[in-house]
């Protein structure tokens, strides 16, 4: 096996390999939309941080990442890199060994660039790749999941009123947004994510053309669901796809079908508008989110992360 720097000359082979791995996951997750190609790899070739694996003249794998960014995961002081879905792949034969060799080669460059938080998005059913990264000190943190735009089977709870908010009424969801941010503090989540000011929350909703739905109990908002065109994987570029960006239900209203009804209300409306897929990403270390989304959505990626000893930066020139 020969490991070399990933460059533009490797893009054509890499795109074919990435697509074959996507189709491999699609066979396990029928709700995944079809795709003719995935991520544009030009940026990843040009940043000089990737690796390509070859056996003779045949590409057997590639591993690319973003340039280092500050405050990895938005809640640490670490500089991080991330290898998104579609920016890495490996053939089935000897997949673990290929990923192991590519990571050893690429991670040296990542550390030299100052990144001590390493993240990678792997397909949820690729146990071979996941086990290899677990052996190298990674742990699961995030999950991407999808479902077709079809309603959930549940009983309609008539005690709640549901509506879609407008730019004029979006401020009604802001208290629930604050409660969601506070929920992030709880164990075992431990994420200190700052909430936007109400003015910014409302202006972003309008500027990004988001959709927001709320449930009311006795006139008071008790749950909300925010949906956007944008998400964190490349399938969000499909026009028929929408992505859940925020969701929260007051604890005293959980277990009553409130959120299932809210989700169905949104799905019924969005399906009539021509949307076919609904996705969500959530942290596996958030037990409330994990328990709900895994019931109704099909996971297709697992986000793994490794935080290495930042003191290695003091001797990175020796690596």
mmCIF file of N, CA and C in Angstrom, residues 21-22 25 32 65 97 108 119 123 162 188 203 208 211 214 217 231 247 250 272 278 289 292:
data_model
loop_
_atom_site.group_PDB
_atom_site.id
_atom_site.type_symbol
_atom_site.label_atom_id
_atom_site.label_comp_id
_atom_site.label_asym_id
_atom_site.label_seq_id
_atom_site.Cartn_x
_atom_site.Cartn_y
_atom_site.Cartn_z
ATOM 1 N N UNK A 21 -19.345 4.084 -1.855
ATOM 2 C CA UNK A 21 -19.545 3.909 -0.415
ATOM 3 C C UNK A 21 -20.894 4.473 0.019
ATOM 4 N N UNK A 22 -21.323 5.581 -0.592
ATOM 5 C CA UNK A 22 -22.642 6.131 -0.302
ATOM 6 C C UNK A 22 -23.723 5.128 -0.703
ATOM 7 N N UNK A 25 -24.140 2.434 1.802
ATOM 8 C CA UNK A 25 -24.973 2.823 2.941
ATOM 9 C C UNK A 25 -26.436 2.935 2.537
ATOM 10 N N UNK A 32 -32.546 6.998 2.353
ATOM 11 C CA UNK A 32 -31.558 7.928 1.806
ATOM 12 C C UNK A 32 -31.884 8.235 0.351
ATOM 13 N N UNK A 65 -9.898 16.563 4.698
ATOM 14 C CA UNK A 65 -10.517 17.282 5.810
ATOM 15 C C UNK A 65 -10.554 18.777 5.509
ATOM 16 N N UNK A 97 -7.411 -1.498 7.489
ATOM 17 C CA UNK A 97 -5.992 -1.217 7.319
ATOM 18 C C UNK A 97 -5.765 0.032 6.467
ATOM 19 N N UNK A 108 -0.661 13.387 10.949
ATOM 20 C CA UNK A 108 0.610 14.079 11.179
ATOM 21 C C UNK A 108 0.525 15.506 10.650
ATOM 22 N N UNK A 119 -12.224 15.244 13.848
ATOM 23 C CA UNK A 119 -13.570 14.726 13.657
ATOM 24 C C UNK A 119 -13.731 14.105 12.284
ATOM 25 N N UNK A 123 -20.154 6.423 7.776
ATOM 26 C CA UNK A 123 -21.479 5.857 7.567
ATOM 27 C C UNK A 123 -21.860 4.984 8.756
ATOM 28 N N UNK A 162 -51.703 23.494 17.171
ATOM 29 C CA UNK A 162 -50.449 23.555 16.412
ATOM 30 C C UNK A 162 -50.567 24.618 15.335
ATOM 31 N N UNK A 188 -25.500 13.859 30.672
ATOM 32 C CA UNK A 188 -24.066 13.829 30.358
ATOM 33 C C UNK A 188 -23.680 14.682 29.160
ATOM 34 N N UNK A 203 -34.201 37.687 13.359
ATOM 35 C CA UNK A 203 -33.693 38.149 12.068
ATOM 36 C C UNK A 203 -33.097 36.993 11.262
ATOM 37 N N UNK A 208 -32.795 33.562 6.605
ATOM 38 C CA UNK A 208 -32.495 32.224 6.088
ATOM 39 C C UNK A 208 -33.743 31.465 5.669
ATOM 40 N N UNK A 211 -38.378 27.632 8.636
ATOM 41 C CA UNK A 211 -39.761 27.330 8.984
ATOM 42 C C UNK A 211 -39.780 26.960 10.463
ATOM 43 N N UNK A 214 -45.026 25.400 16.202
ATOM 44 C CA UNK A 214 -45.135 25.293 17.655
ATOM 45 C C UNK A 214 -46.434 24.591 18.042
ATOM 46 N N UNK A 217 -50.379 24.699 24.595
ATOM 47 C CA UNK A 217 -51.264 24.085 25.576
ATOM 48 C C UNK A 217 -51.901 25.200 26.390
ATOM 49 N N UNK A 231 -28.190 21.986 6.024
ATOM 50 C CA UNK A 231 -27.823 20.989 7.012
ATOM 51 C C UNK A 231 -26.329 20.759 6.960
ATOM 52 N N UNK A 247 -35.256 21.637 18.010
ATOM 53 C CA UNK A 247 -36.489 21.003 18.479
ATOM 54 C C UNK A 247 -36.447 20.920 19.993
ATOM 55 N N UNK A 250 -41.253 21.022 26.348
ATOM 56 C CA UNK A 250 -41.188 21.142 27.802
ATOM 57 C C UNK A 250 -41.355 19.766 28.446
ATOM 58 N N UNK A 272 -47.011 18.411 0.904
ATOM 59 C CA UNK A 272 -47.882 19.042 -0.085
ATOM 60 C C UNK A 272 -47.117 20.080 -0.904
ATOM 61 N N UNK A 278 -36.835 14.402 5.011
ATOM 62 C CA UNK A 278 -36.612 15.232 6.192
ATOM 63 C C UNK A 278 -35.454 14.639 6.984
ATOM 64 N N UNK A 289 -32.582 13.562 23.032
ATOM 65 C CA UNK A 289 -32.626 13.583 21.572
ATOM 66 C C UNK A 289 -32.421 12.188 20.997
ATOM 67 N N UNK A 292 -35.524 9.964 21.172
ATOM 68 C CA UNK A 292 -36.633 10.315 20.279
ATOM 69 C C UNK A 292 -36.292 10.061 18.820
#
